[in-house]
Coordinates of N, CA, C and O in Angstrom, one line a residue:
X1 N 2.3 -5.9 -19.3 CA 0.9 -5.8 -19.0 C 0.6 -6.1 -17.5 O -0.4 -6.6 -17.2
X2 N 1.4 -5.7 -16.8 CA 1.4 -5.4 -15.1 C -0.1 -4.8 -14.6 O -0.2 -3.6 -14.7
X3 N -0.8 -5.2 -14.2 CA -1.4 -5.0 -13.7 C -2.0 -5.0 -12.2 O -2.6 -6.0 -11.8
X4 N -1.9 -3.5 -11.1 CA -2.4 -4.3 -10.0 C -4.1 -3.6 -9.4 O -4.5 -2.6 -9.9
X5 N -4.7 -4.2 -8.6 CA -6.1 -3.3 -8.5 C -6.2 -3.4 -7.4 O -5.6 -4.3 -6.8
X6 N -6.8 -2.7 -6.9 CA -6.9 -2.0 -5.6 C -8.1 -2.4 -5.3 O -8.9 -2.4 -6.3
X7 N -8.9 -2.9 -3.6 CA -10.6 -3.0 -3.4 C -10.1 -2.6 -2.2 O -8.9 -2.3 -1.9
X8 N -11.4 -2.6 -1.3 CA -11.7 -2.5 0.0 C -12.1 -1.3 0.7 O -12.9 -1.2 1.6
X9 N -11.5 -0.2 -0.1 CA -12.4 1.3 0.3 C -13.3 1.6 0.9 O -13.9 0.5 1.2
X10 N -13.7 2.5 1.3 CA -14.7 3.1 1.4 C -15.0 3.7 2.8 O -14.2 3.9 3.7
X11 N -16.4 3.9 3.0 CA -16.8 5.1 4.4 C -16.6 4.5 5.5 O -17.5 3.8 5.7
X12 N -15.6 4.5 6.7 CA -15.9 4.1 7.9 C -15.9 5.1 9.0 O -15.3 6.2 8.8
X13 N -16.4 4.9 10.1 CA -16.0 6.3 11.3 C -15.2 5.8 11.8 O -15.1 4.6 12.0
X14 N -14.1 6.9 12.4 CA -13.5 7.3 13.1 C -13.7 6.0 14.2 O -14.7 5.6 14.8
X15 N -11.9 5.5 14.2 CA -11.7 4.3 15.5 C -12.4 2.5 14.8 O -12.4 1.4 15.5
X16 N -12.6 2.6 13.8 CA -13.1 1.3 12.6 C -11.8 1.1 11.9 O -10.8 1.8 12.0
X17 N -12.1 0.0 11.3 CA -11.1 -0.4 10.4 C -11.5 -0.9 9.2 O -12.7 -1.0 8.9
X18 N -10.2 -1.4 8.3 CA -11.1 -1.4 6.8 C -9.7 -2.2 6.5 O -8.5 -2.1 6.8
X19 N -10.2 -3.0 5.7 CA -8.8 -4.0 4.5 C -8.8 -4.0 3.3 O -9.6 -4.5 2.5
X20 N -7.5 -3.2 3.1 CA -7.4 -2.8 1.2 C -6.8 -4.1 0.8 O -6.1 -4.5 1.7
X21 N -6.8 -5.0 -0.2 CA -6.2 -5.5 -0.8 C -5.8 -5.1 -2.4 O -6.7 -4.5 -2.9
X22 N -4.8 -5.4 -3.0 CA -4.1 -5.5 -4.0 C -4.1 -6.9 -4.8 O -3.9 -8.1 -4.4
X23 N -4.4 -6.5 -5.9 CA -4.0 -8.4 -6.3 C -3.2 -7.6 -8.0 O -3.6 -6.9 -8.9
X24 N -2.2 -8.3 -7.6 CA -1.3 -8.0 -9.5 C -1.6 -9.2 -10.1 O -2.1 -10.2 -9.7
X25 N -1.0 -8.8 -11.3 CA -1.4 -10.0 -12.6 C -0.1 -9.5 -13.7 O 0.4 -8.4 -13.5
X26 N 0.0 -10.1 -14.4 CA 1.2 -9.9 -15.3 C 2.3 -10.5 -15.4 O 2.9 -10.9 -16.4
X27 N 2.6 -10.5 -14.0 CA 4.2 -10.9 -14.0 C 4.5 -11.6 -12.7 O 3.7 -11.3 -11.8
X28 N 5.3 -12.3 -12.5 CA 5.7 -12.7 -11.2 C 5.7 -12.0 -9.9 O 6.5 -11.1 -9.5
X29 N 5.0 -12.2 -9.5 CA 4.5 -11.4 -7.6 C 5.8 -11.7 -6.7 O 6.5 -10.7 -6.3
X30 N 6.1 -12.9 -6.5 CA 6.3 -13.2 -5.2 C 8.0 -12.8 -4.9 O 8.4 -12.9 -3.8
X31 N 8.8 -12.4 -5.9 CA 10.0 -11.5 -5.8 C 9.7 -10.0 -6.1 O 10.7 -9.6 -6.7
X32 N 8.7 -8.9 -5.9 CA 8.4 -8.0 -5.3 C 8.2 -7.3 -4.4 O 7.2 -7.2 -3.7
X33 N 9.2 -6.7 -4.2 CA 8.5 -5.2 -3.6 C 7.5 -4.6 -3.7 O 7.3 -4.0 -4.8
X34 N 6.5 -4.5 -2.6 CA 5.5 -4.1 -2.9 C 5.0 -2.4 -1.5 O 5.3 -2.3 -0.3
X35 N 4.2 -1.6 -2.1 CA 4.3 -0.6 -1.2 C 2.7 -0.1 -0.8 O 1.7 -0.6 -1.5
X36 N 2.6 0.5 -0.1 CA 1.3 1.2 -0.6 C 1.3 2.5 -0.3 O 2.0 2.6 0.7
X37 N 0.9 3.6 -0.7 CA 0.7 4.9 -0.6 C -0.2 5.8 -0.6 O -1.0 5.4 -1.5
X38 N -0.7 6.7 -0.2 CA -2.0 7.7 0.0 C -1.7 9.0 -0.8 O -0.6 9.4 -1.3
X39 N -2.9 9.6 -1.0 CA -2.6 10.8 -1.6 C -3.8 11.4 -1.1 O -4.8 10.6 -1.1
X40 N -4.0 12.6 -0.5 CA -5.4 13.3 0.4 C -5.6 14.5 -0.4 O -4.6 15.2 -0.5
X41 N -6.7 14.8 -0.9 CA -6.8 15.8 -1.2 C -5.7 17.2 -1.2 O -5.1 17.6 -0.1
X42 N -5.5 17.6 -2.2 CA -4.2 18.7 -2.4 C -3.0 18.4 -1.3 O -2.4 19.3 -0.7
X43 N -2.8 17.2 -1.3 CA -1.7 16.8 -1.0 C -0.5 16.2 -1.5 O -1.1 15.3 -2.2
X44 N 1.0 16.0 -1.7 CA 1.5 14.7 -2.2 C 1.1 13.6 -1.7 O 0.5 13.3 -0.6
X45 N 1.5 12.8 -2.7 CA 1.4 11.3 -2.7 C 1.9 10.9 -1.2 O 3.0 11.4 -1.1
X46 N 1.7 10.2 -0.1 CA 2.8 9.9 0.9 C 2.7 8.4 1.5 O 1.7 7.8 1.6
X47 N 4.2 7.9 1.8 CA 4.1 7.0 1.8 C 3.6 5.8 3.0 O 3.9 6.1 4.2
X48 N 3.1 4.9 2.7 CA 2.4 4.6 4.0 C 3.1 3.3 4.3 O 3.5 3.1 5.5
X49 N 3.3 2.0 3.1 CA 4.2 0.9 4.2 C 4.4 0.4 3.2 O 3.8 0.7 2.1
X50 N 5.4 -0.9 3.3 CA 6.3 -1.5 2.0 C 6.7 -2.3 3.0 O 7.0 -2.1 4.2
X51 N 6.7 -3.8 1.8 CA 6.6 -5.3 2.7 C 7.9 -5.8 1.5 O 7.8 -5.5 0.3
X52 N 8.8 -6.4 1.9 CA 9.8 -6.9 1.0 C 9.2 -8.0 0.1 O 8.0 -8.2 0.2
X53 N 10.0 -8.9 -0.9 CA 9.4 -9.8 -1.4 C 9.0 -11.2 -0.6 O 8.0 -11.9 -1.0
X54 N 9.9 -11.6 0.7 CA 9.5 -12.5 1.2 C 8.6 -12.5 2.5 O 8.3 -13.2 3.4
X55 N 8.5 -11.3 2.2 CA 7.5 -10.9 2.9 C 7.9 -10.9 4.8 O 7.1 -10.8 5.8
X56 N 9.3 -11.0 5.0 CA 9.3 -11.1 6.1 C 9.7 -9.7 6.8 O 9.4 -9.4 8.0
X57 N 10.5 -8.8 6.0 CA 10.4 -7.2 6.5 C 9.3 -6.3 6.0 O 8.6 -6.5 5.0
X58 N 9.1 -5.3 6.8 CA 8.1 -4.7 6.4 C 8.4 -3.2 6.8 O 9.2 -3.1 7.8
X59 N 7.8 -1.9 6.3 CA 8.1 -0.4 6.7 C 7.0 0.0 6.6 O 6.1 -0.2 5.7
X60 N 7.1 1.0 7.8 CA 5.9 1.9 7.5 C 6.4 3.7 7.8 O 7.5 4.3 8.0
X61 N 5.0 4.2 7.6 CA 5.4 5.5 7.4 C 4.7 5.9 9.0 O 3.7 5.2 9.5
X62 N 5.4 7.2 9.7 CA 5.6 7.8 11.0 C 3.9 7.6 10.9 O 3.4 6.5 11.1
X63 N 3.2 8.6 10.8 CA 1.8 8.5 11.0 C 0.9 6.9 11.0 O -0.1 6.9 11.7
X64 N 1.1 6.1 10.5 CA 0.1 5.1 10.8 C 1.0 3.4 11.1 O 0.5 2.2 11.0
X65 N 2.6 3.9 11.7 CA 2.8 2.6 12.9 C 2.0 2.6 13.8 O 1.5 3.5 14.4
X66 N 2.0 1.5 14.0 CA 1.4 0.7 14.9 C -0.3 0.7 14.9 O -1.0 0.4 15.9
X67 N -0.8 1.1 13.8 CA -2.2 1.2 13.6 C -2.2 0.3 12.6 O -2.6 -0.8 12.8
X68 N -1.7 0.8 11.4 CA -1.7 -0.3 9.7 C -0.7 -1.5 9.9 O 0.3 -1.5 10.6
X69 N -1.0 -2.2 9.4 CA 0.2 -3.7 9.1 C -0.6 -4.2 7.2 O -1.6 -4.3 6.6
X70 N 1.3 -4.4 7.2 CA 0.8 -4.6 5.4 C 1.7 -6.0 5.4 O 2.8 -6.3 6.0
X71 N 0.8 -6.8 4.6 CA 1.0 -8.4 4.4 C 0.6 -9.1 3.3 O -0.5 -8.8 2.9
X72 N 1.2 -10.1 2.5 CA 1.1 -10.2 1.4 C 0.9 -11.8 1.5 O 1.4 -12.5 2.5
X73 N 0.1 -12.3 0.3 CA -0.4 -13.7 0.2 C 0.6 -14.0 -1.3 O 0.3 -13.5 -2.3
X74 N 1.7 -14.8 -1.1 CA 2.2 -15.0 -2.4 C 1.3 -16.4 -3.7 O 1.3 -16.7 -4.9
X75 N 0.6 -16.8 -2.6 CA -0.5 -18.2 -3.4 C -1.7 -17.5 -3.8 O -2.6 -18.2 -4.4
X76 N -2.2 -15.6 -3.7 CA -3.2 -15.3 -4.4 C -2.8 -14.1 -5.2 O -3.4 -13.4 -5.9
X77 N -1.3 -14.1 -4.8 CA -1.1 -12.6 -5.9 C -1.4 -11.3 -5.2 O -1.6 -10.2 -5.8
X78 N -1.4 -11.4 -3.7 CA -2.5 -10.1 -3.3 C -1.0 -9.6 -1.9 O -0.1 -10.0 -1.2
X79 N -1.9 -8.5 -2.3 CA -0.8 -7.6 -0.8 C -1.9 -7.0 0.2 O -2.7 -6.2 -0.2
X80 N -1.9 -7.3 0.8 CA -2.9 -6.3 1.9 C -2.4 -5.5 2.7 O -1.2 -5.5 3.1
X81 N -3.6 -4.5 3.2 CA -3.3 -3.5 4.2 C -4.0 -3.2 5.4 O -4.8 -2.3 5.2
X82 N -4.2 -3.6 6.5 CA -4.8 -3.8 7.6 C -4.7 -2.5 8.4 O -3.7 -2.0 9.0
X83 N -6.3 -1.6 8.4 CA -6.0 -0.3 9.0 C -7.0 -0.4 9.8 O -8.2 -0.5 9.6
X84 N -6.1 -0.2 11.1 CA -7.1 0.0 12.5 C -7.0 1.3 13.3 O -5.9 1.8 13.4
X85 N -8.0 1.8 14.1 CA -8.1 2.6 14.7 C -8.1 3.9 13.8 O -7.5 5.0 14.1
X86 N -8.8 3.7 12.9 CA -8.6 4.7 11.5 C -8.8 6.5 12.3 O -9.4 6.6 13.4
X87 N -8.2 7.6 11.5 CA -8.6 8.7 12.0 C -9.3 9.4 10.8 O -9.4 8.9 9.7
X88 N -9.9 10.7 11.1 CA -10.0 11.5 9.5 C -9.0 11.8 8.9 O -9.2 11.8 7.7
X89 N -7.6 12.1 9.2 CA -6.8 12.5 8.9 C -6.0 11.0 7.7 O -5.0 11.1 7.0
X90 N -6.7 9.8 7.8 CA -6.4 8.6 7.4 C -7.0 8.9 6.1 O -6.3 8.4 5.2
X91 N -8.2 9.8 5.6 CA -8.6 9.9 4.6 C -8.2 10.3 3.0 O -8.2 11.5 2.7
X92 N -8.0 9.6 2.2 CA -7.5 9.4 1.1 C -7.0 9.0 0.1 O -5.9 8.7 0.5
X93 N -7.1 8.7 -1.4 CA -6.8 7.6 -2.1 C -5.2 6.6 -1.6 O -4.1 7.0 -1.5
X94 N -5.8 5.5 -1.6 CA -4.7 4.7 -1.3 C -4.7 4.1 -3.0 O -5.6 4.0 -3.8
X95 N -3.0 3.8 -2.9 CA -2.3 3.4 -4.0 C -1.5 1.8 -3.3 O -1.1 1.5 -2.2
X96 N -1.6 1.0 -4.5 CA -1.0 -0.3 -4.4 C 0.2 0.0 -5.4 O 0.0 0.5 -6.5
X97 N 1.4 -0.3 -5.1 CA 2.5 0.1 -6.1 C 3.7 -1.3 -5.7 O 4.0 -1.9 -4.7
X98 N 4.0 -1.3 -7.2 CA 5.1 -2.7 -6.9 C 6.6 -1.7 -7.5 O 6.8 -0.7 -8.1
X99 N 7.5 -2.8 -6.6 CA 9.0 -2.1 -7.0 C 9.8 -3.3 -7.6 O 10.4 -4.1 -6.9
X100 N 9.8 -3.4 -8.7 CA 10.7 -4.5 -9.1 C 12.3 -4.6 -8.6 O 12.9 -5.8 -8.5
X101 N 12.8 -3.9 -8.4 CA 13.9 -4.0 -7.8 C 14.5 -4.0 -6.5 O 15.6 -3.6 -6.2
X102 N 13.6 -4.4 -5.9 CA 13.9 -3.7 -4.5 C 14.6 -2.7 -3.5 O 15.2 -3.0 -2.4
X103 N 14.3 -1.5 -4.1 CA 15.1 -0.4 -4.0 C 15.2 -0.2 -2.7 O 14.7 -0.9 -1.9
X104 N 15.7 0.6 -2.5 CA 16.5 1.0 -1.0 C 15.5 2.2 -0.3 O 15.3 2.2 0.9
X105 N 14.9 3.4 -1.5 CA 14.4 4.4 -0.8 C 13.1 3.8 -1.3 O 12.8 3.7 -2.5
X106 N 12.4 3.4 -0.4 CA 11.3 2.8 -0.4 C 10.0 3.8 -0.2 O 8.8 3.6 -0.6
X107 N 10.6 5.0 0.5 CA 9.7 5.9 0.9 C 9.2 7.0 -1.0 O 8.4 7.9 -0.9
X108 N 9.6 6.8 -1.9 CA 9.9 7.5 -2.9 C 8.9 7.1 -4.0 O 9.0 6.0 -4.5
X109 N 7.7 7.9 -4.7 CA 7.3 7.4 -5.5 C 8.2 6.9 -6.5 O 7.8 5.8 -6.9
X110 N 9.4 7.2 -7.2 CA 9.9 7.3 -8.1 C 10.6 5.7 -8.2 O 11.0 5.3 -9.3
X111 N 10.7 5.0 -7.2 CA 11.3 3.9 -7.3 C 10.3 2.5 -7.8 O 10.7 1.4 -8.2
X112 N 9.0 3.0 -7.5 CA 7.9 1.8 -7.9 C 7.6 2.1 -9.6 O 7.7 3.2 -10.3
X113 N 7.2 1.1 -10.0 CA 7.5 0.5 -11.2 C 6.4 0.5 -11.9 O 6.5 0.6 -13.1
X114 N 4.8 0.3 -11.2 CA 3.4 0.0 -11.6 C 3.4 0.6 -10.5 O 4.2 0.8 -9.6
X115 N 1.7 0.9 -10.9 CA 0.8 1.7 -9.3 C -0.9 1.2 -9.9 O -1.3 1.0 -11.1
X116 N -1.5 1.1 -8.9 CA -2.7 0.4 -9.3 C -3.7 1.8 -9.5 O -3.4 2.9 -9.3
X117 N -4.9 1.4 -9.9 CA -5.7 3.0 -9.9 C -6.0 3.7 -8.5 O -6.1 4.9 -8.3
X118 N -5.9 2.5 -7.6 CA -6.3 3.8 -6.1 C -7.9 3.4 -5.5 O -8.7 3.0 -6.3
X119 N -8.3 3.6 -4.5 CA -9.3 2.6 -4.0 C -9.4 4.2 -3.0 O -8.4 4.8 -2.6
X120 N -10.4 4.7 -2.8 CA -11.0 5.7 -2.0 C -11.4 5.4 -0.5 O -12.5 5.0 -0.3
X121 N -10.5 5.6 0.7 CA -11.0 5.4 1.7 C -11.5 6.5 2.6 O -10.4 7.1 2.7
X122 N -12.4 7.3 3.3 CA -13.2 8.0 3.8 C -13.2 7.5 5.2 O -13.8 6.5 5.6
X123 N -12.4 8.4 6.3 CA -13.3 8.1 7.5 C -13.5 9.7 7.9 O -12.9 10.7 7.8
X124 N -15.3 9.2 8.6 CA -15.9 10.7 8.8 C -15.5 10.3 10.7 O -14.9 9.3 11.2
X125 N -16.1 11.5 11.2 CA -15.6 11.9 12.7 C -16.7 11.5 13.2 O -16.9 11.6 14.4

């Protein structure tokens, strides 16, 4: 009964920022892999950044280094995603996804285990 949920969404303009959090429930958090991922209208899923379980590595995807930083609170269960300097092209459902095993291709939906419903972010121009 894994469960994770996604907040923080919603409308910002262009050059704003916005903080998704994640919080799981079910099962033990703090030896997780955890990722997050986008999906934009008629697009794949793609992947945006993945923080190890001790949270001391972290990956992201070509398009939003050095803009996003993803960081996890192991004392509330929660993973966050810190997105600045947002563009339009930033726009669309983000996903909270855990990897129980700490897989190697991190960039891969196929490797996460749970995925949360997805939290709608919007930036207009």
């Amino acid at each position: 009964q894994v469960q994770l949920v996604e907040s923080g969404g919603g409308l910002v303009q262009a050059g704003g920022s916005l903080r998704l959090s994640c919080v799981a429930s079910g099962r033990p958090f703090s030896t997780d892999d955890m990722g997050w991922f986008r999906q934009a209208l008629g697009k794949e899923r793609e992947f945006v950044a993945r923080i190890s379980w001790s949270g001391v590595t972290s990956y992201y995807g070509d398009s939003v280094k050095g803009r996003f930083t993803i960081s996890r609170d192991h004392a509330k269960n929660t993973v966050y995603l810190d997105m600045n300097s947002l563009k339009p092209e930033d726009t669309a459902v983000y996903y909270c996804a855990l990897d129980r095993h700490a897989s190697g291709q991190y960039t891969q939906t196929s490797v996460y285990d749970y995925w949360g419903q997805g939290t709608q972010v919007t930036v207009s121009s």
